[in-house]
Amino acid sequence: MRIPRIFSDIAVSFSNLRAQKTRTFLTALGIVFGVGSVIGMLAIGEGAKEESLRFIEQLGVRNILIESRPAMSAEEFQQRRRNSPGLTERDVRIVETNLESLETLSPRRTLHPQRVVPKPSGDVPELYGVRAAYAPIHSLKLMEGKFFSAAHDDQSAAVCVLGEKAKVSLLGYGKAVGQFVKVNDTWLEVVGVIGERVAASQAGGAGAHDINNVVYIPLNTFQYRYWDRTSNMRDDLDGIDIRLKLGADSIESSKIVNAILNSTHHNTQDFTVTIPAALLAQQQQTQRIFTYVMVAIAAISLLVGGIGIMNIVLATVLERTREIGIRRATGARRVDIVRQFLMESVLISVGGGLLGIAFGFGLSHSIARFAEWKTIVTSASVVIAFGVSVAVGVVFGIYPAMKAARINPIEALRYE
């Protein structure tokens, strides 16, 4: 008996709401915007989380990144040089000797070329001089060819590996391996192309440009064939990228690295040490706070929608006072009246929730397309937003339903 009665209540409630289509739709709009906004904000947060995780994965959770800090003036540079030689190959040798948790490392030098042939269709790519170990350190995935080897580095070979954007800018969309590019005065044979990497702001100078618009060459090739004519205020190395052994404590290892460099640099603050594992934890905490705040703001729309449902159901109770009296006089119990009006508020919230889900998908797609922010709509966000919308309908429908049930049948029959 209960199930047919519920279906009967749904049919009656749907008929009552349909009789006031415009008012019902306007009431549901608060729920629609609330659910859509919650889904959209969670999609932005999930997209940002995935991008940050991909970026941290590129940096490597087992990595330690040492960056040279460029001097801001000639006076500052001279002051540093009185105490510190800057980041040099000597630091590399000392770290290799004293860091027990070290698996591999790669010094890094960078240069902004004066001339590149073929002429790039976009910005001139940066030139990176690194060891072959740079590829596994940063988990580089090659879409074509392979990364240069240690033998290429030992021979100072004129070879290069192109970032995805540099490849398209210089050689177009065709095959790149086996072709040649000229950087300043040196022709380099392309031996590989790296797939697209997440472009995000890294610590220090290495993250100041597009990491996909890079030409990688062996470090020895860089040292013997290139020199920077544009600045005399730079260290011998721009950075050292370190990969630790599996299971090593990156925090403790970074303290050892800091102690080594402080000793060789005589406590001159001309370098920075970045720990991607710690950066990941900080990023996740910041992302959680951002998501909570955005969802809380979006949830205000749901609260407003709930108040709208309460208001409209209260108005409906007043308009249908005589109907309530007739139903009570013909044997309807208070629980039947509560169930009828509660069903109407729930139907409004369910309908608004379903429309809100569609609005949320559309909002996420629009944000991804026009704002160029990655968005990911998860099933959990849809379930949470829809569940909250139904709960709002129940919570804000209880008071009007109880008020309708408490109406005196005799007074209701006299009501005009």
Tab-separated table of C-alpha atoms in Angstrom:
chain	number	residue	atom	x	y	z
A	1	MET	CA	0.000	0.000	0.000
A	2	ARG	CA	2.809	2.429	0.751
A	3	ILE	CA	4.465	2.297	-2.694
A	4	PRO	CA	1.236	2.995	-4.669
A	5	ARG	CA	0.499	5.831	-2.223
A	6	ILE	CA	3.924	7.361	-2.877
A	7	PHE	CA	3.381	7.173	-6.629
A	8	SER	CA	-0.027	8.761	-6.139
A	9	ASP	CA	1.552	11.586	-4.093
A	10	ILE	CA	4.165	12.140	-6.804
A	11	ALA	CA	1.465	12.336	-9.477
A	12	VAL	CA	-0.593	14.816	-7.447
A	13	SER	CA	2.451	16.929	-6.567
A	14	PHE	CA	3.624	16.960	-10.180
A	15	SER	CA	0.160	18.038	-11.308
A	16	ASN	CA	0.111	20.869	-8.759
A	17	LEU	CA	3.557	22.107	-9.811
A	18	ARG	CA	2.677	21.835	-13.480
A	19	ALA	CA	-0.329	24.095	-12.899
A	20	GLN	CA	2.145	26.798	-11.821
A	21	LYS	CA	4.896	26.141	-14.391
A	22	THR	CA	6.465	29.612	-14.428
A	23	ARG	CA	6.548	29.967	-10.659
A	24	THR	CA	7.936	26.449	-10.237
A	25	PHE	CA	10.671	27.052	-12.815
A	26	LEU	CA	11.716	30.374	-11.249
A	27	THR	CA	11.822	28.688	-7.839
A	28	ALA	CA	14.014	25.892	-9.184
A	29	LEU	CA	16.487	28.339	-10.764
A	30	GLY	CA	18.243	28.861	-7.434
A	31	ILE	CA	18.877	25.118	-7.216
A	32	VAL	CA	19.938	24.991	-10.880
A	33	PHE	CA	22.554	27.711	-10.441
A	34	GLY	CA	23.674	26.327	-7.099
A	35	VAL	CA	24.225	22.773	-8.350
A	36	GLY	CA	25.830	24.003	-11.580
A	37	SER	CA	28.167	26.339	-9.693
A	38	VAL	CA	29.250	23.637	-7.250
A	39	ILE	CA	29.984	21.213	-10.105
A	40	GLY	CA	31.830	23.946	-12.029
A	41	MET	CA	33.972	24.983	-9.063
A	42	LEU	CA	34.826	21.375	-8.202
A	43	ALA	CA	35.708	20.792	-11.869
A	44	ILE	CA	38.094	23.768	-11.811
A	45	GLY	CA	39.672	22.507	-8.602
A	46	GLU	CA	40.048	18.959	-9.937
A	47	GLY	CA	41.560	20.239	-13.185
A	48	ALA	CA	44.018	22.452	-11.335
A	49	LYS	CA	44.885	19.541	-9.032
A	50	GLU	CA	45.662	17.253	-11.967
A	51	GLU	CA	47.780	19.902	-13.685
A	52	SER	CA	49.755	20.585	-10.516
A	53	LEU	CA	50.261	16.856	-9.944
A	54	ARG	CA	51.524	16.437	-13.514
A	55	PHE	CA	53.877	19.354	-13.016
A	56	ILE	CA	55.218	17.999	-9.732
A	57	GLU	CA	55.624	14.585	-11.377
A	58	GLN	CA	57.739	16.279	-14.054
A	59	LEU	CA	59.897	17.869	-11.385
A	60	GLY	CA	60.094	14.446	-9.724
A	61	VAL	CA	59.092	13.621	-6.155
A	62	ARG	CA	62.515	11.982	-5.691
A	63	ASN	CA	64.339	15.028	-7.048
A	64	ILE	CA	66.126	17.983	-5.531
A	65	LEU	CA	66.528	21.020	-7.766
A	66	ILE	CA	69.347	23.489	-7.169
A	67	GLU	CA	69.032	26.839	-8.946
A	68	SER	CA	71.529	29.669	-9.250
A	69	ARG	CA	70.160	33.009	-8.082
A	70	PRO	CA	71.162	35.724	-10.556
A	71	ALA	CA	72.552	38.962	-9.124
A	72	MET	CA	70.413	42.046	-9.589
A	73	SER	CA	73.318	44.438	-10.051
A	74	ALA	CA	77.052	44.507	-10.723
A	75	GLU	CA	77.679	45.592	-7.129
A	76	GLU	CA	75.738	42.629	-5.762
A	77	PHE	CA	77.609	40.273	-8.102
A	78	GLN	CA	80.994	41.622	-7.007
A	79	GLN	CA	79.993	41.359	-3.361
A	80	ARG	CA	79.042	37.707	-3.858
A	81	ARG	CA	82.274	36.901	-5.636
A	82	ARG	CA	84.287	38.054	-2.621
A	83	ASN	CA	82.867	35.082	-0.699
A	84	SER	CA	81.476	32.617	-3.204
A	85	PRO	CA	82.480	31.298	-6.650
A	86	GLY	CA	78.811	30.721	-7.460
A	87	LEU	CA	77.362	27.454	-8.704
A	88	THR	CA	80.189	25.537	-10.397
A	89	GLU	CA	81.338	22.085	-11.496
A	90	ARG	CA	83.185	21.872	-8.180
A	91	ASP	CA	79.799	21.854	-6.417
A	92	VAL	CA	78.732	18.993	-8.663
A	93	ARG	CA	81.775	16.914	-7.727
A	94	ILE	CA	81.379	17.623	-4.009
A	95	VAL	CA	77.667	16.685	-4.040
A	96	GLU	CA	78.445	13.484	-5.976
A	97	THR	CA	81.060	12.555	-3.386
A	98	ASN	CA	79.178	13.423	-0.198
A	99	LEU	CA	75.467	12.747	-0.871
A	100	GLU	CA	74.986	9.040	-0.088
A	101	SER	CA	71.349	9.028	-1.188
A	102	LEU	CA	72.286	10.303	-4.660
A	103	GLU	CA	71.224	8.156	-7.615
A	104	THR	CA	72.192	10.508	-10.446
A	105	LEU	CA	72.452	14.210	-11.256
A	106	SER	CA	72.796	16.600	-14.153
A	107	PRO	CA	74.363	20.055	-14.156
A	108	ARG	CA	72.478	22.524	-16.332
A	109	ARG	CA	73.473	25.572	-18.352
A	110	THR	CA	71.107	27.770	-20.342
A	111	LEU	CA	71.483	30.295	-23.130
A	112	HIS	CA	69.121	32.486	-25.135
A	113	PRO	CA	70.428	32.119	-28.718
A	114	GLN	CA	71.008	35.122	-30.955
A	115	ARG	CA	70.205	33.239	-34.172
A	116	VAL	CA	68.344	30.051	-34.976
A	117	VAL	CA	67.923	28.433	-38.397
A	118	PRO	CA	65.305	27.593	-39.647
A	119	LYS	CA	63.729	30.820	-38.448
A	120	PRO	CA	61.249	29.966	-35.685
A	121	SER	CA	57.603	30.807	-36.285
A	122	GLY	CA	57.271	31.883	-32.647
A	123	ASP	CA	59.630	32.850	-29.853
A	124	VAL	CA	63.280	31.831	-30.144
A	125	PRO	CA	63.747	28.597	-28.161
A	126	GLU	CA	66.058	28.441	-25.165
A	127	LEU	CA	69.219	26.339	-25.320
A	128	TYR	CA	69.810	23.857	-22.484
A	129	GLY	CA	73.136	22.106	-21.913
A	130	VAL	CA	72.560	19.000	-19.764
A	131	ARG	CA	73.837	15.479	-19.200
A	132	ALA	CA	72.081	12.406	-20.554
A	133	ALA	CA	70.823	11.789	-16.992
A	134	TYR	CA	68.536	14.822	-17.327
A	135	ALA	CA	65.943	12.702	-19.196
A	136	PRO	CA	65.351	10.066	-16.471
A	137	ILE	CA	65.624	12.686	-13.735
A	138	HIS	CA	62.631	14.561	-15.199
A	139	SER	CA	60.885	11.479	-16.667
A	140	LEU	CA	60.972	12.961	-20.159
A	141	LYS	CA	58.759	11.102	-22.620
A	142	LEU	CA	59.958	11.191	-26.202
A	143	MET	CA	57.420	11.292	-29.011
A	144	GLU	CA	60.111	10.781	-31.648
A	145	GLY	CA	63.665	9.393	-31.631
A	146	LYS	CA	65.617	9.201	-28.366
A	147	PHE	CA	67.490	11.402	-25.923
A	148	PHE	CA	71.201	11.857	-26.520
A	149	SER	CA	73.521	9.454	-24.690
A	150	ALA	CA	76.485	9.822	-22.342
A	151	ALA	CA	78.708	8.977	-25.316
A	152	HIS	CA	77.362	12.018	-27.175
A	153	ASP	CA	78.257	14.114	-24.142
A	154	ASP	CA	81.772	12.652	-23.891
A	155	GLN	CA	82.356	13.370	-27.580
A	156	SER	CA	80.846	16.874	-27.443
A	157	ALA	CA	78.656	15.731	-30.332
A	158	ALA	CA	76.675	18.290	-32.325
A	159	VAL	CA	73.288	16.715	-31.584
A	160	CYS	CA	70.127	18.030	-29.989
A	161	VAL	CA	66.709	17.043	-28.680
A	162	LEU	CA	63.804	19.419	-29.290
A	163	GLY	CA	60.931	20.289	-27.018
A	164	GLU	CA	57.502	19.815	-28.604
A	165	LYS	CA	56.886	23.533	-29.225
A	166	ALA	CA	60.444	24.133	-30.458
A	167	LYS	CA	60.067	21.284	-32.948
A	168	VAL	CA	56.844	22.686	-34.413
A	169	SER	CA	58.231	26.236	-34.461
A	170	LEU	CA	61.436	25.245	-36.250
A	171	LEU	CA	60.562	22.201	-38.373
A	172	GLY	CA	56.780	22.116	-38.583
A	173	TYR	CA	54.664	19.004	-38.039
A	174	GLY	CA	56.692	16.561	-40.151
A	175	LYS	CA	59.403	14.162	-39.046
A	176	ALA	CA	62.215	15.921	-37.172
A	177	VAL	CA	64.765	13.185	-36.394
A	178	GLY	CA	67.672	13.360	-38.819
A	179	GLN	CA	67.090	17.001	-39.712
A	180	PHE	CA	69.424	19.835	-38.719
A	181	VAL	CA	68.945	23.132	-36.900
A	182	LYS	CA	71.521	25.868	-36.526
A	183	VAL	CA	71.814	27.543	-33.140
A	184	ASN	CA	74.089	30.586	-33.288
A	185	ASP	CA	77.045	29.299	-35.358
A	186	THR	CA	76.654	25.540	-34.817
A	187	TRP	CA	74.604	23.049	-36.829
A	188	LEU	CA	72.966	20.394	-34.639
A	189	GLU	CA	71.430	17.110	-35.735
A	190	VAL	CA	68.034	16.367	-34.216
A	191	VAL	CA	68.046	12.936	-32.526
A	192	GLY	CA	64.780	13.187	-30.583
A	193	VAL	CA	61.623	15.167	-29.819
A	194	ILE	CA	60.125	15.402	-26.330
A	195	GLY	CA	56.351	15.208	-25.872
A	196	GLU	CA	54.432	18.158	-24.493
A	197	ARG	CA	55.177	18.978	-20.865
A	198	VAL	CA	53.059	20.902	-18.391
A	199	ALA	CA	54.139	24.527	-18.625
A	200	ALA	CA	54.112	25.871	-15.092
A	201	SER	CA	56.186	28.287	-13.110
A	202	GLN	CA	59.138	26.468	-11.541
A	203	ALA	CA	61.380	27.787	-8.848
A	204	GLY	CA	64.285	29.885	-9.971
A	205	GLY	CA	65.432	30.861	-13.425
A	206	ALA	CA	64.711	27.536	-15.111
A	207	GLY	CA	60.961	28.121	-14.996
A	208	ALA	CA	60.954	31.665	-16.385
A	209	HIS	CA	60.161	30.522	-19.953
A	210	ASP	CA	58.149	27.907	-21.827
A	211	ILE	CA	59.644	24.505	-21.019
A	212	ASN	CA	58.263	23.113	-24.282
A	213	ASN	CA	60.214	25.681	-26.308
A	214	VAL	CA	63.680	24.309	-25.514
A	215	VAL	CA	66.589	22.829	-27.468
A	216	TYR	CA	68.537	20.314	-25.351
A	217	ILE	CA	72.198	19.579	-26.157
A	218	PRO	CA	74.961	17.647	-24.327
A	219	LEU	CA	76.586	19.716	-21.581
A	220	ASN	CA	80.093	19.326	-23.027
A	221	THR	CA	78.802	20.442	-26.417
A	222	PHE	CA	77.386	23.533	-24.748
A	223	GLN	CA	80.629	24.288	-22.890
A	224	TYR	CA	82.892	23.909	-25.928
A	225	ARG	CA	80.702	25.421	-28.634
A	226	TYR	CA	78.686	28.172	-26.901
A	227	TRP	CA	79.256	31.109	-24.613
A	228	ASP	CA	76.959	33.832	-23.357
A	229	ARG	CA	77.955	37.222	-24.707
A	230	THR	CA	75.007	39.012	-23.122
A	231	SER	CA	75.878	38.846	-19.425
A	232	ASN	CA	78.963	38.578	-17.245
A	233	MET	CA	76.926	38.345	-14.048
A	234	ARG	CA	76.131	34.631	-14.192
A	235	ASP	CA	77.428	31.552	-12.431
A	236	ASP	CA	79.194	28.805	-14.353
A	237	LEU	CA	76.075	26.667	-13.936
A	238	ASP	CA	72.436	27.705	-13.927
A	239	GLY	CA	71.337	24.673	-11.951
A	240	ILE	CA	71.943	21.141	-10.760
A	241	ASP	CA	69.128	18.581	-10.953
A	242	ILE	CA	69.464	15.697	-8.501
A	243	ARG	CA	67.591	12.382	-8.384
A	244	LEU	CA	67.657	10.452	-5.121
A	245	LYS	CA	67.672	6.709	-4.577
A	246	LEU	CA	64.322	4.981	-4.085
A	247	GLY	CA	63.200	5.359	-0.465
A	248	ALA	CA	65.553	8.248	0.326
A	249	ASP	CA	64.236	11.045	2.527
A	250	SER	CA	64.159	14.107	0.278
A	251	ILE	CA	63.828	16.534	3.204
A	252	GLU	CA	66.898	15.168	5.002
A	253	SER	CA	68.830	14.951	1.726
A	254	SER	CA	68.014	18.578	0.952
A	255	LYS	CA	69.428	19.596	4.338
A	256	ILE	CA	72.678	17.817	3.444
A	257	VAL	CA	72.765	19.547	0.050
A	258	ASN	CA	72.159	22.918	1.699
A	259	ALA	CA	74.939	22.254	4.208
A	260	ILE	CA	77.375	21.265	1.413
A	261	LEU	CA	76.618	24.344	-0.678
A	262	ASN	CA	76.640	26.697	2.301
A	263	SER	CA	80.104	25.378	3.105
A	264	THR	CA	81.475	25.829	-0.431
A	265	HIS	CA	79.676	29.167	-0.910
A	266	HIS	CA	80.607	30.464	2.567
A	267	ASN	CA	76.944	30.994	3.486
A	268	THR	CA	76.363	33.309	0.522
A	269	GLN	CA	72.720	33.094	-0.509
A	270	ASP	CA	73.348	32.802	-4.249
A	271	PHE	CA	71.394	29.570	-4.763
A	272	THR	CA	68.011	28.040	-3.956
A	273	VAL	CA	67.112	24.417	-3.244
A	274	THR	CA	63.645	23.210	-4.246
A	275	ILE	CA	62.123	19.950	-2.984
A	276	PRO	CA	59.259	18.876	-5.279
A	277	ALA	CA	57.921	16.445	-2.639
A	278	ALA	CA	57.483	19.320	-0.170
A	279	LEU	CA	56.175	21.512	-2.980
A	280	LEU	CA	53.569	18.831	-3.729
A	281	ALA	CA	52.323	18.795	-0.133
A	282	GLN	CA	52.084	22.580	-0.071
A	283	GLN	CA	50.340	22.635	-3.450
A	284	GLN	CA	47.774	20.074	-2.321
A	285	GLN	CA	47.021	22.007	0.874
A	286	THR	CA	46.617	25.262	-1.056
A	287	GLN	CA	44.408	23.521	-3.610
A	288	ARG	CA	42.162	22.084	-0.912
A	289	ILE	CA	41.698	25.507	0.681
A	290	PHE	CA	40.947	27.041	-2.731
A	291	THR	CA	38.389	24.316	-3.523
A	292	TYR	CA	36.670	24.632	-0.140
A	293	VAL	CA	36.355	28.402	-0.498
A	294	MET	CA	35.027	28.230	-4.061
A	295	VAL	CA	32.519	25.493	-3.210
A	296	ALA	CA	31.362	27.422	-0.133
A	297	ILE	CA	30.714	30.485	-2.303
A	298	ALA	CA	28.866	28.376	-4.878
A	299	ALA	CA	26.838	26.663	-2.142
A	300	ILE	CA	25.310	30.029	-1.203
A	301	SER	CA	23.236	29.684	-4.392
A	302	LEU	CA	21.885	26.406	-3.045
A	303	LEU	CA	20.993	28.102	0.231
A	304	VAL	CA	19.180	30.868	-1.661
A	305	GLY	CA	17.417	28.203	-3.726
A	306	GLY	CA	16.304	26.445	-0.542
A	307	ILE	CA	14.889	29.663	0.844
A	308	GLY	CA	13.047	30.143	-2.451
A	309	ILE	CA	11.530	26.663	-2.141
A	310	MET	CA	10.380	27.389	1.407
A	311	ASN	CA	8.861	30.684	0.334
A	312	ILE	CA	6.944	29.228	-2.610
A	313	VAL	CA	5.640	26.237	-0.657
A	314	LEU	CA	4.468	28.545	2.151
A	315	ALA	CA	2.619	30.627	-0.439
A	316	THR	CA	1.132	27.423	-1.886
A	317	VAL	CA	-0.065	26.355	1.559
A	318	LEU	CA	-1.851	29.680	1.980
A	319	GLU	CA	-3.483	29.451	-1.461
A	320	ARG	CA	-4.619	25.860	-0.887
A	321	THR	CA	-5.915	26.212	2.657
A	322	ARG	CA	-9.458	25.257	1.623
A	323	GLU	CA	-8.141	22.210	-0.272
A	324	ILE	CA	-6.265	21.140	2.848
A	325	GLY	CA	-9.450	21.465	4.887
A	326	ILE	CA	-11.429	19.328	2.424
A	327	ARG	CA	-8.750	16.631	2.438
A	328	ARG	CA	-8.668	16.584	6.243
A	329	ALA	CA	-12.495	16.449	6.396
A	330	THR	CA	-12.529	13.461	4.028
A	331	GLY	CA	-10.140	11.444	6.171
A	332	ALA	CA	-6.604	12.597	5.259
A	333	ARG	CA	-4.196	12.443	8.170
A	334	ARG	CA	-1.626	15.058	9.083
A	335	VAL	CA	1.154	12.790	7.834
A	336	ASP	CA	-0.578	12.673	4.433
A	337	ILE	CA	-0.612	16.469	4.226
A	338	VAL	CA	3.061	16.631	5.274
A	339	ARG	CA	3.986	14.048	2.692
A	340	GLN	CA	2.143	15.868	-0.104
A	341	PHE	CA	3.779	19.259	0.431
A	342	LEU	CA	7.176	17.757	1.223
A	343	MET	CA	6.945	15.809	-2.034
A	344	GLU	CA	6.364	19.046	-3.947
A	345	SER	CA	9.454	20.705	-2.477
A	346	VAL	CA	11.518	17.582	-3.173
A	347	LEU	CA	10.308	17.478	-6.790
A	348	ILE	CA	11.356	21.105	-7.227
A	349	SER	CA	14.822	20.379	-5.835
A	350	VAL	CA	15.215	17.157	-7.846
A	351	GLY	CA	14.179	18.883	-11.072
A	352	GLY	CA	16.452	21.812	-10.305
A	353	GLY	CA	19.266	19.400	-9.448
A	354	LEU	CA	18.967	17.554	-12.773
A	355	LEU	CA	18.950	20.818	-14.712
A	356	GLY	CA	21.833	21.998	-12.524
A	357	ILE	CA	23.928	18.959	-13.501
A	358	ALA	CA	23.465	19.831	-17.163
A	359	PHE	CA	24.290	23.466	-16.395
A	360	GLY	CA	27.398	22.364	-14.470
A	361	PHE	CA	28.701	20.339	-17.430
A	362	GLY	CA	28.055	23.286	-19.738
A	363	LEU	CA	29.731	25.703	-17.336
A	364	SER	CA	32.806	23.478	-17.019
A	365	HIS	CA	33.069	23.123	-20.788
A	366	SER	CA	32.745	26.888	-21.262
A	367	ILE	CA	35.434	27.619	-18.663
A	368	ALA	CA	37.797	25.113	-20.301
A	369	ARG	CA	37.143	26.543	-23.758
A	370	PHE	CA	37.124	30.289	-23.160
A	371	ALA	CA	39.257	30.728	-20.027
A	372	GLU	CA	41.680	27.948	-21.109
A	373	TRP	CA	41.588	26.359	-17.649
A	374	LYS	CA	41.535	22.603	-17.513
A	375	THR	CA	38.347	21.329	-15.872
A	376	ILE	CA	37.451	17.772	-14.859
A	377	VAL	CA	33.877	16.882	-13.856
A	378	THR	CA	33.994	13.872	-11.554
A	379	SER	CA	31.127	11.559	-10.670
A	380	ALA	CA	31.715	12.405	-7.000
A	381	SER	CA	31.110	16.124	-7.626
A	382	VAL	CA	27.866	15.351	-9.490
A	383	VAL	CA	26.628	13.041	-6.718
A	384	ILE	CA	27.565	15.527	-3.973
A	385	ALA	CA	25.928	18.498	-5.707
A	386	PHE	CA	22.757	16.574	-6.558
A	387	GLY	CA	22.554	15.014	-3.094
A	388	VAL	CA	22.869	18.414	-1.447
A	389	SER	CA	20.143	19.824	-3.710
A	390	VAL	CA	17.750	17.026	-2.667
A	391	ALA	CA	18.668	17.554	0.984
A	392	VAL	CA	17.964	21.276	0.582
A	393	GLY	CA	14.510	20.436	-0.793
A	394	VAL	CA	13.774	18.193	2.176
A	395	VAL	CA	15.119	20.553	4.847
A	396	PHE	CA	13.456	23.687	3.504
A	397	GLY	CA	10.230	21.829	2.703
A	398	ILE	CA	9.669	20.427	6.188
A	399	TYR	CA	8.510	23.672	7.824
A	400	PRO	CA	5.865	24.576	5.182
A	401	ALA	CA	4.640	20.952	5.168
A	402	MET	CA	4.328	20.905	8.971
A	403	LYS	CA	2.529	24.234	8.893
A	404	ALA	CA	0.052	22.874	6.344
A	405	ALA	CA	-0.555	19.778	8.490
A	406	ARG	CA	-1.307	21.902	11.585
A	407	ILE	CA	-4.135	23.846	9.905
A	408	ASN	CA	-7.463	23.338	11.683
A	409	PRO	CA	-9.828	21.544	9.249
A	410	ILE	CA	-12.909	23.534	10.349
A	411	GLU	CA	-11.183	26.896	9.935
A	412	ALA	CA	-9.719	25.738	6.598
A	413	LEU	CA	-13.204	24.924	5.261
A	414	ARG	CA	-14.369	28.447	6.197
A	415	TYR	CA	-11.323	30.007	4.469
A	416	GLU	CA	-12.073	32.004	1.295
